[in-house]
Coordinates of C-alpha atoms in Angstrom, one line a residue:
Chain A
X1 CA 12.0 34.4 15.9
X2 CA 13.2 33.0 12.6
X3 CA 14.3 34.4 9.2
X4 CA 10.9 33.8 7.5
X5 CA 8.8 36.9 8.0
X6 CA 5.8 35.6 6.0
X7 CA 5.5 32.4 8.1
X8 CA 7.2 33.4 11.3
X9 CA 4.2 32.2 13.4
X10 CA 4.1 28.8 11.7
X11 CA 7.8 27.9 11.7
X12 CA 8.5 25.9 14.9
X13 CA 10.4 23.0 16.3
X14 CA 8.9 19.5 16.1
X15 CA 8.6 19.6 20.0
X16 CA 6.5 22.8 19.8
X17 CA 4.4 21.5 16.9
X18 CA 3.5 18.3 18.8
X19 CA 2.9 20.2 22.1
X20 CA 0.7 22.8 20.4
X21 CA -1.4 20.6 18.1
X22 CA -1.5 17.0 19.3
X23 CA -3.3 15.8 22.4
X24 CA -4.3 12.5 24.0
X25 CA -7.1 11.1 21.9
X26 CA -6.3 13.2 18.8
X27 CA -7.4 11.7 15.5
X28 CA -4.4 11.8 13.2
X29 CA -4.1 11.3 9.4
X30 CA -0.7 9.9 8.4
X31 CA 0.7 11.1 5.1
X32 CA 3.1 9.1 3.0
X33 CA 2.7 5.4 2.0
X34 CA 4.4 2.2 3.4
X35 CA 8.1 2.9 3.0
X36 CA 8.0 6.5 1.6
X37 CA 7.6 10.0 3.2
X38 CA 6.4 8.8 6.6
X39 CA 6.3 11.7 9.1
X40 CA 8.9 10.0 11.3
X41 CA 10.2 13.1 13.2
X42 CA 6.7 13.9 14.4
X43 CA 6.0 10.2 15.2
X44 CA 9.1 9.9 17.3
X45 CA 8.2 13.2 19.1
X46 CA 4.7 12.0 19.8
X47 CA 6.2 8.8 21.4
X48 CA 8.7 10.9 23.3
X49 CA 6.0 13.2 24.7
X50 CA 4.0 10.1 25.8
X51 CA 0.8 11.0 23.9
X52 CA -1.9 8.3 24.4
X53 CA -5.1 7.0 22.9
X54 CA -4.4 8.3 19.4
X55 CA -6.9 7.4 16.7
X56 CA -5.0 6.9 13.5
X57 CA -6.6 7.1 10.0
X58 CA -4.6 6.1 7.0
X59 CA -4.7 4.1 3.7
X60 CA -1.5 2.1 3.3
X61 CA 1.0 2.8 6.0
X62 CA 4.2 1.5 7.4
X63 CA 6.9 2.6 9.7
X64 CA 5.4 5.6 11.5
X65 CA 2.2 3.6 12.0
X66 CA 4.1 0.6 13.4
X67 CA 6.4 2.4 15.7
X68 CA 3.5 4.5 17.2
X69 CA 1.5 1.3 17.8
X70 CA 4.5 -0.5 19.2
X71 CA 5.1 2.4 21.7
X72 CA 1.5 2.1 22.9
X73 CA 0.4 5.5 21.7
X74 CA -2.5 4.2 19.5
X75 CA -5.9 3.2 20.8
X76 CA -7.8 3.1 17.5
X77 CA -7.0 2.6 13.9
X78 CA -8.8 2.9 10.6
X79 CA -6.6 1.5 7.9
X80 CA -6.4 -0.3 4.5
X81 CA -2.9 -1.8 4.7
X82 CA -0.1 -2.1 7.2
X83 CA 3.1 -3.1 5.5
X84 CA 6.7 -2.1 5.0
X85 CA 7.5 -3.6 1.6
X86 CA 9.7 -6.6 1.7
X87 CA 11.1 -5.6 5.1
X88 CA 7.7 -6.5 6.7
X89 CA 5.0 -7.7 4.3
X90 CA 2.7 -7.1 7.3
X91 CA 3.8 -4.4 9.8
X92 CA 5.0 -6.4 12.8
X93 CA 3.8 -4.4 15.8
X94 CA 0.5 -3.7 14.0
X95 CA 0.1 -7.5 13.5
X96 CA 0.9 -8.2 17.2
X97 CA -1.4 -5.5 18.5
X98 CA -4.4 -6.9 16.5
X99 CA -3.6 -10.5 17.3
X100 CA -3.4 -9.6 21.0
X101 CA -6.6 -7.5 21.0
X102 CA -4.7 -4.4 22.1
X103 CA -6.2 -1.9 19.6
X104 CA -9.6 -1.1 18.1
X105 CA -9.4 -1.4 14.3
X106 CA -11.5 -1.0 11.3
X107 CA -10.5 -2.3 7.8
X108 CA -11.2 -0.3 4.6
X109 CA -9.4 -0.4 1.2
X110 CA -7.0 2.2 -0.1
X111 CA -9.5 3.8 -2.5
X112 CA -12.2 3.8 0.2
X113 CA -9.9 5.6 2.7
X114 CA -8.9 8.1 0.0
X115 CA -12.5 8.8 -0.8
X116 CA -13.2 9.3 2.9
X117 CA -10.5 12.0 3.1
X118 CA -11.8 13.5 -0.1
X119 CA -15.3 13.7 1.4
X120 CA -13.9 15.5 4.4
X121 CA -11.9 17.9 2.1
X122 CA -15.0 18.7 0.1
X123 CA -17.3 19.1 3.1
X124 CA -19.7 16.4 2.1
X125 CA -20.9 13.6 4.4
X126 CA -19.9 10.7 2.2
X127 CA -18.4 9.6 -1.0
X128 CA -19.4 6.5 -3.0
X129 CA -17.9 3.7 -4.9
X130 CA -18.5 0.2 -6.3
X131 CA -15.5 -1.1 -4.4
X132 CA -16.4 -3.3 -1.5
X133 CA -19.6 -5.0 -3.0
X134 CA -19.4 -8.7 -2.1
X135 CA -16.3 -8.1 0.2
X136 CA -16.3 -9.0 3.9
X137 CA -15.2 -5.3 4.4
X138 CA -18.9 -4.7 4.2
X139 CA -19.8 -7.6 6.5
X140 CA -17.5 -7.1 9.5
X141 CA -17.6 -4.0 11.6
X142 CA -14.3 -3.8 13.5
X143 CA -15.2 -1.1 15.9
X144 CA -17.4 -2.0 18.9
X145 CA -20.9 -0.5 18.8
X146 CA -20.4 1.7 21.9
X147 CA -17.7 3.9 20.3
X148 CA -19.9 4.7 17.3
X149 CA -21.4 7.6 19.2
X150 CA -18.0 9.3 19.9
X151 CA -17.0 12.4 18.0
X152 CA -15.2 11.8 14.7
X153 CA -16.3 8.1 14.6
X154 CA -18.8 7.4 11.9
X155 CA -22.1 5.9 13.2
X156 CA -21.6 3.0 10.9
X157 CA -18.8 1.6 8.7
X158 CA -20.6 1.7 5.4
X159 CA -24.0 2.0 3.8
X160 CA -25.1 0.3 0.6
X161 CA -27.8 2.0 -1.4
X162 CA -29.6 1.7 -4.8
X163 CA -28.3 4.1 -7.4
X164 CA -31.2 6.7 -7.4
X165 CA -30.5 7.6 -11.0
X166 CA -31.2 4.1 -12.3
X167 CA -34.4 2.1 -12.7
X168 CA -32.4 -1.1 -12.7
X169 CA -30.9 -2.9 -9.7
X170 CA -27.6 -1.0 -9.2
X171 CA -25.9 -0.9 -5.8
X172 CA -23.3 1.6 -4.6
X173 CA -21.3 1.7 -1.3
X174 CA -21.4 5.0 0.7
X175 CA -18.3 5.8 2.8
X176 CA -18.4 8.2 5.7
X177 CA -16.3 11.4 5.5
X178 CA -13.2 11.8 7.7
X179 CA -12.3 15.1 9.3
X180 CA -9.2 14.3 11.3
X181 CA -7.9 16.6 14.0
X182 CA -4.4 16.7 12.5
X183 CA -2.8 15.6 9.3
X184 CA 1.0 14.9 9.3
X185 CA 2.7 15.5 6.0
X186 CA 6.4 15.2 5.2
X187 CA 7.6 16.9 2.1
X188 CA 10.7 18.0 0.2
X189 CA 10.0 21.7 0.0
X190 CA 8.1 24.5 1.8
X191 CA 8.4 28.0 0.4
X192 CA 9.2 31.0 2.6
X193 CA 5.6 31.9 1.8
X194 CA 4.3 28.6 3.2
X195 CA 3.5 26.9 -0.1
X196 CA 4.0 23.2 0.0
X197 CA 5.6 21.2 -2.8
X198 CA 5.7 17.4 -2.8
X199 CA 8.0 15.9 -5.3
X200 CA 7.2 12.5 -6.8
X201 CA 3.9 10.8 -5.9
X202 CA 1.5 12.6 -3.7
X203 CA -0.5 9.5 -2.6
X204 CA -3.5 10.8 -0.7
X205 CA -1.6 13.6 1.1
X206 CA -3.5 16.4 -0.6
X207 CA -6.9 14.9 0.4
X208 CA -5.6 14.2 3.9
X209 CA -4.3 17.7 4.4
X210 CA -7.5 19.3 3.2
X211 CA -9.7 17.1 5.3
X212 CA -7.9 17.9 8.6
X213 CA -8.5 20.7 11.1
X214 CA -4.8 21.2 11.5
X215 CA -1.9 20.4 9.2
X216 CA 1.7 19.9 10.4
X217 CA 4.2 19.9 7.6
X218 CA 7.8 18.7 8.1
X219 CA 10.1 19.4 5.2
X220 CA 13.6 18.8 4.0
X221 CA 14.2 22.4 3.0
X222 CA 12.5 25.8 3.3
X223 CA 13.1 27.5 0.0
X224 CA 12.9 31.1 -1.2
X225 CA 9.5 32.6 -2.3
X226 CA 11.0 33.4 -5.7
X227 CA 11.8 29.7 -6.2
X228 CA 8.5 28.2 -5.2
X229 CA 6.5 30.8 -7.2
X230 CA 8.6 30.4 -10.3
X231 CA 7.0 27.1 -11.2
X232 CA 3.6 27.0 -9.4
X233 CA 2.5 24.0 -11.5
X234 CA 4.8 21.9 -9.3
X235 CA 3.1 22.9 -6.0
X236 CA 0.8 20.8 -3.9
X237 CA -0.8 22.9 -1.2
X238 CA -1.4 26.7 -0.7
X239 CA 0.0 28.3 2.4
X240 CA -3.3 28.8 4.2
X241 CA -3.9 25.0 4.8
X242 CA -0.6 24.8 6.8
X243 CA -0.5 25.4 10.5
X244 CA 3.0 24.3 11.5
X245 CA 6.1 24.2 9.4
X246 CA 9.1 22.2 10.7
X247 CA 12.4 22.0 8.9
X248 CA 13.7 18.4 9.6
X249 CA 16.2 17.2 7.1
X250 CA 16.0 13.4 6.8
X251 CA 12.7 13.7 8.6
X252 CA 11.2 10.6 7.0
X253 CA 14.1 8.3 7.8
X254 CA 14.1 5.2 7.7
X255 CA 11.5 5.7 5.0
X256 CA 12.4 7.4 1.7
X257 CA 11.9 10.9 0.3
X258 CA 12.1 11.2 -3.5
X259 CA 15.1 13.1 -4.8
X260 CA 16.6 13.4 -1.3
X261 CA 17.1 9.9 0.1
X262 CA 16.0 6.3 -0.3
X263 CA 14.5 4.1 2.4
X264 CA 17.2 2.7 4.7
X265 CA 17.4 -1.1 4.3
X266 CA 19.9 -1.3 7.2
X267 CA 17.6 0.4 9.6
X268 CA 14.4 -1.4 8.3
X269 CA 16.2 -4.8 8.7
X270 CA 17.2 -3.8 12.3
X271 CA 13.6 -2.8 13.0
X272 CA 12.3 -6.1 11.6
X273 CA 14.6 -8.0 13.9
X274 CA 13.7 -6.0 17.1
X275 CA 10.0 -5.6 16.3
X276 CA 9.5 -9.4 16.5
X277 CA 10.6 -9.6 20.1
X278 CA 8.9 -7.6 22.9
X279 CA 12.1 -7.2 24.9
X280 CA 14.3 -6.1 22.0
X281 CA 11.6 -3.8 20.8
X282 CA 11.5 -2.0 24.2
X283 CA 15.3 -1.6 24.0
X284 CA 14.9 -0.2 20.5
X285 CA 12.5 2.4 21.7
X286 CA 14.8 3.4 24.6
X287 CA 17.8 3.5 22.4
X288 CA 16.4 5.2 19.3
X289 CA 13.6 7.4 20.7
X290 CA 13.3 7.9 24.5
X291 CA 17.1 8.1 25.0
X292 CA 17.5 10.8 22.4
X293 CA 16.5 14.4 23.0
X294 CA 16.4 15.6 19.4
X295 CA 16.2 14.6 15.7
X296 CA 19.8 15.7 15.3
X297 CA 20.9 13.2 17.9
X298 CA 18.8 10.5 16.1
X299 CA 20.6 11.3 12.8
X300 CA 24.0 11.2 14.5
X301 CA 23.1 7.8 15.7
X302 CA 22.0 6.6 12.2
X303 CA 25.5 7.9 11.2
X304 CA 26.9 9.6 8.1
X305 CA 27.9 6.3 6.5
X306 CA 24.3 5.1 6.4
X307 CA 23.0 8.5 5.4
X308 CA 25.5 8.6 2.5
X309 CA 24.5 5.2 1.3
X310 CA 20.8 6.2 1.0
X311 CA 21.5 9.6 -0.5
X312 CA 19.4 9.8 -3.7
X313 CA 20.7 10.6 -7.1
X314 CA 18.8 13.9 -7.4
X315 CA 18.0 13.2 -11.1
X316 CA 16.8 9.6 -10.7
X317 CA 15.3 10.3 -7.3
X318 CA 16.6 7.2 -5.6
X319 CA 19.9 5.7 -4.5
X320 CA 21.2 3.8 -7.5
X321 CA 22.5 0.4 -6.8
X322 CA 21.7 0.6 -3.1
X323 CA 21.9 -2.8 -1.4
X324 CA 18.2 -3.3 -0.6
X325 CA 18.3 -6.9 0.8
Chain B
X1 CA 16.8 -28.7 -20.2
X2 CA 17.3 -25.2 -18.8
X3 CA 17.2 -24.7 -15.1
X4 CA 14.8 -22.1 -13.6
X5 CA 13.2 -21.4 -10.3
X6 CA 9.5 -21.4 -9.3
X7 CA 9.5 -17.6 -9.2
X8 CA 10.9 -17.4 -12.7
X9 CA 8.3 -19.8 -14.1
X10 CA 5.6 -17.9 -12.3
X11 CA 6.7 -14.5 -13.6
X12 CA 6.9 -15.8 -17.1
X13 CA 3.6 -17.6 -16.9
X14 CA 1.8 -14.5 -15.7
X15 CA 3.5 -12.3 -18.2
X16 CA 2.1 -14.4 -21.1
X17 CA -1.4 -13.0 -20.3
X18 CA -0.3 -9.4 -21.0
X19 CA -0.9 -7.9 -24.4
X20 CA 0.3 -4.7 -26.1
X21 CA -2.0 -1.9 -25.1
X22 CA -3.0 -3.4 -21.8
X23 CA -2.7 -1.3 -18.7
X24 CA -1.0 -3.4 -16.0
X25 CA -1.6 -2.8 -12.3
X26 CA 1.2 -4.3 -10.2
X27 CA 1.1 -5.1 -6.5
X28 CA 4.1 -5.9 -4.4
X29 CA 6.7 -8.8 -4.7
X30 CA 6.2 -11.3 -7.5
X31 CA 3.6 -9.0 -9.2
X32 CA 6.3 -6.4 -9.7
X33 CA 8.6 -8.9 -11.3
X34 CA 5.9 -10.4 -13.6
X35 CA 4.7 -7.0 -14.7
X36 CA 8.2 -5.8 -15.6
X37 CA 9.0 -9.1 -17.3
X38 CA 5.8 -9.0 -19.3
X39 CA 6.6 -5.5 -20.6
X40 CA 10.2 -6.4 -21.5
X41 CA 9.4 -9.8 -23.1
X42 CA 5.9 -10.0 -24.4
X43 CA 4.2 -6.7 -24.5
X44 CA 6.6 -3.7 -24.9
X45 CA 3.5 -1.5 -25.5
X46 CA 1.8 -2.4 -22.3
X47 CA 1.8 0.3 -19.6
X48 CA 2.7 -0.6 -16.0
X49 CA 1.3 1.6 -13.3
X50 CA 0.9 1.6 -9.5
X51 CA -2.0 2.3 -7.2
X52 CA 0.2 5.0 -5.6
X53 CA 0.0 7.1 -8.7
X54 CA 3.2 6.3 -10.7
X55 CA 2.3 5.8 -14.3
X56 CA 4.6 4.1 -16.8
X57 CA 7.9 4.4 -14.9
X58 CA 11.1 3.3 -16.6
X59 CA 11.8 0.7 -13.8
X60 CA 15.6 0.6 -14.3
X61 CA 15.7 -1.0 -10.8
X62 CA 12.9 -3.2 -9.5
X63 CA 10.7 -1.5 -6.9
X64 CA 10.1 -3.4 -3.6
X65 CA 7.0 -1.6 -2.6
X66 CA 4.3 0.2 -4.7
X67 CA 5.4 3.5 -3.1
X68 CA 9.1 2.8 -3.9
X69 CA 11.0 5.8 -5.3
X70 CA 11.7 3.7 -8.3
X71 CA 8.1 3.9 -9.4
X72 CA 8.4 7.7 -9.6
X73 CA 11.2 8.0 -12.2
X74 CA 10.7 8.1 -15.9
X75 CA 6.9 8.1 -15.6
X76 CA 4.6 10.0 -17.9
X77 CA 2.8 11.2 -14.8
X78 CA 3.3 11.2 -11.0
X79 CA 0.0 11.5 -9.3
X80 CA -1.8 10.0 -6.4
X81 CA -4.4 7.3 -5.4
X82 CA -7.5 9.0 -6.8
X83 CA -5.8 9.3 -10.2
X84 CA -4.6 5.7 -10.1
X85 CA -8.0 4.2 -9.2
X86 CA -9.7 6.3 -11.9
X87 CA -7.4 4.4 -14.3
X88 CA -8.0 0.9 -13.0
X89 CA -11.7 1.0 -13.7
X90 CA -11.8 3.3 -16.7
X91 CA -14.2 2.1 -19.3
X92 CA -11.8 3.0 -22.2
X93 CA -9.0 0.9 -20.8
X94 CA -8.2 -2.8 -20.6
X95 CA -6.6 -3.2 -17.3
X96 CA -4.9 -6.3 -15.9
X97 CA -4.1 -6.5 -12.2
X98 CA -1.4 -8.7 -10.6
X99 CA -2.2 -9.5 -7.0
X100 CA -1.1 -12.0 -4.3
X101 CA -3.1 -13.5 -1.4
X102 CA -2.9 -15.7 1.6
X103 CA -6.1 -17.7 0.7
X104 CA -8.1 -18.2 -2.5
X105 CA -11.3 -20.1 -3.1
X106 CA -12.6 -21.9 -6.2
X107 CA -14.2 -18.7 -7.6
X108 CA -11.0 -16.7 -7.3
X109 CA -12.1 -14.7 -4.3
X110 CA -9.1 -13.6 -2.2
X111 CA -8.2 -13.2 1.5
X112 CA -5.4 -10.8 2.5
X113 CA -6.8 -9.9 5.9
X114 CA -6.8 -12.6 8.5
X115 CA -6.6 -16.3 9.3
X116 CA -9.0 -17.2 12.1
X117 CA -11.5 -14.9 13.8
X118 CA -11.6 -11.4 12.4
X119 CA -11.5 -9.6 15.7
X120 CA -8.9 -11.8 17.4
X121 CA -7.2 -13.5 14.5
X122 CA -4.6 -16.3 14.6
X123 CA -2.7 -14.4 12.0
X124 CA -3.3 -10.9 10.9
X125 CA -2.1 -9.9 7.4
X126 CA -1.6 -6.4 5.9
X127 CA -5.2 -6.0 4.8
X128 CA -6.8 -5.0 1.5
X129 CA -4.6 -2.2 0.4
X130 CA -5.8 -1.6 -3.1
X131 CA -6.7 -5.2 -3.7
X132 CA -10.4 -4.9 -3.0
X133 CA -10.6 -1.9 -5.2
X134 CA -8.8 -3.4 -8.2
X135 CA -10.7 -6.6 -7.9
X136 CA -13.8 -4.6 -8.3
X137 CA -12.6 -2.4 -11.2
X138 CA -9.9 -4.2 -13.3
X139 CA -10.8 -6.0 -16.6
X140 CA -9.1 -9.1 -15.2
X141 CA -7.1 -10.2 -12.1
X142 CA -4.2 -12.6 -12.1
X143 CA -3.3 -13.9 -8.7
X144 CA 0.0 -15.4 -7.5
X145 CA -0.3 -18.2 -5.0
X146 CA 2.0 -20.7 -3.3
X147 CA 0.2 -23.9 -4.1
X148 CA -0.8 -25.4 -0.7
X149 CA -4.0 -27.0 0.5
X150 CA -4.3 -24.5 3.4
X151 CA -4.3 -21.6 0.9
X152 CA -6.6 -23.2 -1.7
X153 CA -9.7 -23.5 0.5
X154 CA -13.4 -24.3 0.3
X155 CA -14.2 -21.3 2.4
X156 CA -12.1 -18.2 3.0
X157 CA -11.6 -17.0 6.6
X158 CA -12.2 -13.5 5.2
X159 CA -13.2 -12.4 1.7
X160 CA -11.1 -9.3 1.1
X161 CA -11.3 -9.1 -2.7
X162 CA -14.1 -10.4 -4.9
X163 CA -13.3 -12.7 -7.8
X164 CA -16.2 -14.5 -9.4
X165 CA -18.0 -14.3 -5.9
X166 CA -20.3 -17.3 -5.8
X167 CA -19.9 -18.3 -9.5
X168 CA -22.2 -18.0 -12.5
X169 CA -23.6 -14.5 -12.8
X170 CA -23.2 -13.6 -9.1
X171 CA -20.4 -11.1 -9.6
X172 CA -22.4 -9.1 -12.1
X173 CA -25.5 -9.3 -9.8
X174 CA -23.5 -7.7 -7.0
X175 CA -23.3 -4.6 -9.2
X176 CA -19.8 -5.0 -10.5
X177 CA -20.0 -4.2 -14.2
X178 CA -16.8 -5.9 -15.5
X179 CA -13.8 -7.8 -14.5
X180 CA -13.3 -11.0 -12.5
X181 CA -10.6 -13.5 -11.9
X182 CA -8.6 -14.2 -15.1
X183 CA -6.1 -16.7 -13.8
X184 CA -4.2 -18.0 -10.8
X185 CA -0.5 -18.6 -11.3
X186 CA 1.1 -20.9 -8.7
X187 CA 4.5 -22.5 -8.2
X188 CA 2.9 -25.7 -9.8
X189 CA 0.5 -24.6 -12.4
X190 CA -1.8 -22.1 -14.0
X191 CA -5.5 -22.2 -13.2
X192 CA -8.2 -20.5 -15.2
X193 CA -12.0 -20.1 -14.7
X194 CA -14.8 -21.8 -16.6
X195 CA -16.7 -19.3 -18.8
X196 CA -20.1 -20.4 -17.4
X197 CA -19.7 -21.8 -13.9
X198 CA -16.7 -19.5 -13.1
X199 CA -15.1 -22.3 -11.2
X200 CA -11.3 -22.7 -11.2
X201 CA -9.9 -25.4 -13.5
X202 CA -6.4 -26.7 -14.2
X203 CA -5.2 -25.0 -17.5
X204 CA -1.5 -25.7 -17.5
X205 CA 0.8 -27.8 -15.3
X206 CA 4.5 -26.9 -15.4
X207 CA 7.0 -29.3 -16.9
X208 CA 8.0 -32.0 -14.4
X209 CA 4.9 -31.3 -12.1
X210 CA 2.4 -34.1 -11.8
X211 CA -1.3 -33.4 -12.0
X212 CA -1.7 -35.6 -8.8
X213 CA 0.5 -33.2 -6.9
X214 CA -1.7 -30.3 -7.9
X215 CA -4.8 -32.1 -6.9
X216 CA -3.3 -33.1 -3.5
X217 CA -2.4 -29.5 -2.8
X218 CA -5.8 -28.0 -3.7
X219 CA -8.4 -27.9 -1.0
X220 CA -11.4 -28.2 -3.4
X221 CA -12.1 -30.4 -6.4
X222 CA -10.8 -29.1 -9.7
X223 CA -11.6 -30.0 -13.3
X224 CA -8.6 -31.5 -15.0
X225 CA -10.1 -32.2 -18.5
X226 CA -8.5 -29.1 -20.1
X227 CA -5.1 -29.5 -18.6
X228 CA -2.0 -29.4 -20.8
X229 CA 1.7 -29.0 -20.1
X230 CA 3.0 -25.4 -20.0
X231 CA 5.9 -24.3 -22.2
X232 CA 9.0 -23.7 -20.1
X233 CA 10.6 -20.2 -20.2
X234 CA 13.1 -19.8 -23.0
X235 CA 16.8 -19.1 -22.5
X236 CA 16.1 -15.5 -23.7
X237 CA 13.2 -15.1 -21.2
X238 CA 15.5 -16.1 -18.4
X239 CA 18.3 -13.9 -19.5
X240 CA 15.9 -10.9 -19.5
X241 CA 14.5 -11.7 -16.1
X242 CA 17.9 -12.3 -14.5
X243 CA 20.0 -9.6 -16.3
X244 CA 17.5 -6.8 -16.9
X245 CA 14.5 -7.2 -14.6
X246 CA 16.0 -8.2 -11.3
X247 CA 19.8 -8.3 -11.6
X248 CA 20.0 -7.6 -7.8
X249 CA 18.0 -10.8 -7.2
X250 CA 15.6 -8.9 -4.8
X251 CA 12.6 -11.0 -5.8
X252 CA 14.0 -13.8 -7.9

């Protein structure tokens, strides 16, 4: 039981949310973008529960993607960009996994991936664009042929067709819809009625959430119904799209969350150092994930000094003057 | 003579391409610096925006990623990727994109995906991100490169983002209605593209840089007949860059 009568069946712990909705082989859409609003609390719990063979679908992603790949949870990846800003221009475990042939991967662009989520959200089989014409994105299929028949894998990467509304030669690129099993979104606020509010940029979170069969939302705060309904222009998703609501303050650490906290340069630099070395990386997983039983323990380990340094100015939205080297 | 670094010269050189009214798409790193410098020095009425959906942020601190919280403050609009890409290619807007790449060819096509075999690469990079998209949609693309022979190549290991494709009219024939590579800004020079052949040529070499050095570090022949010396950054340009754009020296 909890104190939220309208969403009592949706509010749960991160352990329960992962146990209930994520299985070996799940196709998971990652919300957020590179160093911002990564669903870290859920990513750590997926690793802790030893979930395997995950099929990740994302546009530009960073820390959650990299740590899940590094922990061996990911079998398959459809992606536009793996990077952590200046801390890792190319995500390090992502890079190693591809260079070593450890994961199946398919490259798309940011806009293409966003359109694929939009197609899933709208219930149409594909969307189209001009982006990709002439690019090797159209020439190289990353996935092996034999997996093309599996559920939730498109039977081909792209199709190019003639614009049927034009008499002249005019090509367009068709992109297959994505309908992931689960979308993971980290946000600032969820109302006591289940309404989701993302502050700052929404990236493709809305399209990702609407394309998925199940949506797990982690949030910094659960706020009164009266607050979230006072200014509905600010809201992002209605309650009926959300299946699990988990209150996890600092749940995107070490990535940032606009108006709450910045990305954590100290932790991202530590990660950069350990990710480059297989032995050190294993120690990092033991120390920061397997060896801890809850997110509270994780935050204790990060420490109040670090958390205070990244605390955002609530007006500007970021930590002013933070040493970001 | 004033002292300045390669990155400062590159940011200033790229900034000179931006005009008032342009909508500037900035990628990560040097792109961010150049876009901010352009707005503060040359084109105060240009608008900077990011593929993540942040439009016209105040940029009081320099962002270090396109999703950085600093691209969300002081904007006219915080939106998402669909909104951002509807701006890059919008027929009413003149959009300039700043990108970086691991490899470039003579037609300004870019590789940000792999070196070596695609499936088992020698080096894997981040991937397209929004680069393929903006290269298809923007009115013009300016690319930042470190000027090395292994980066200026006859043939890309992987063509992520289309510039002038195979030259001549080939980009238009692909079905891309506008845009193309506008310039390449390196640590040695500025390259542009011939109006007809769409091949890269040397437009400006930086003060103190010999044309021979540029030729030696380019993996394909380049036309030198239009080359002239670039103007160095002014003291005021450098002051703005150092004191206003990147006082924390995150990118400079």
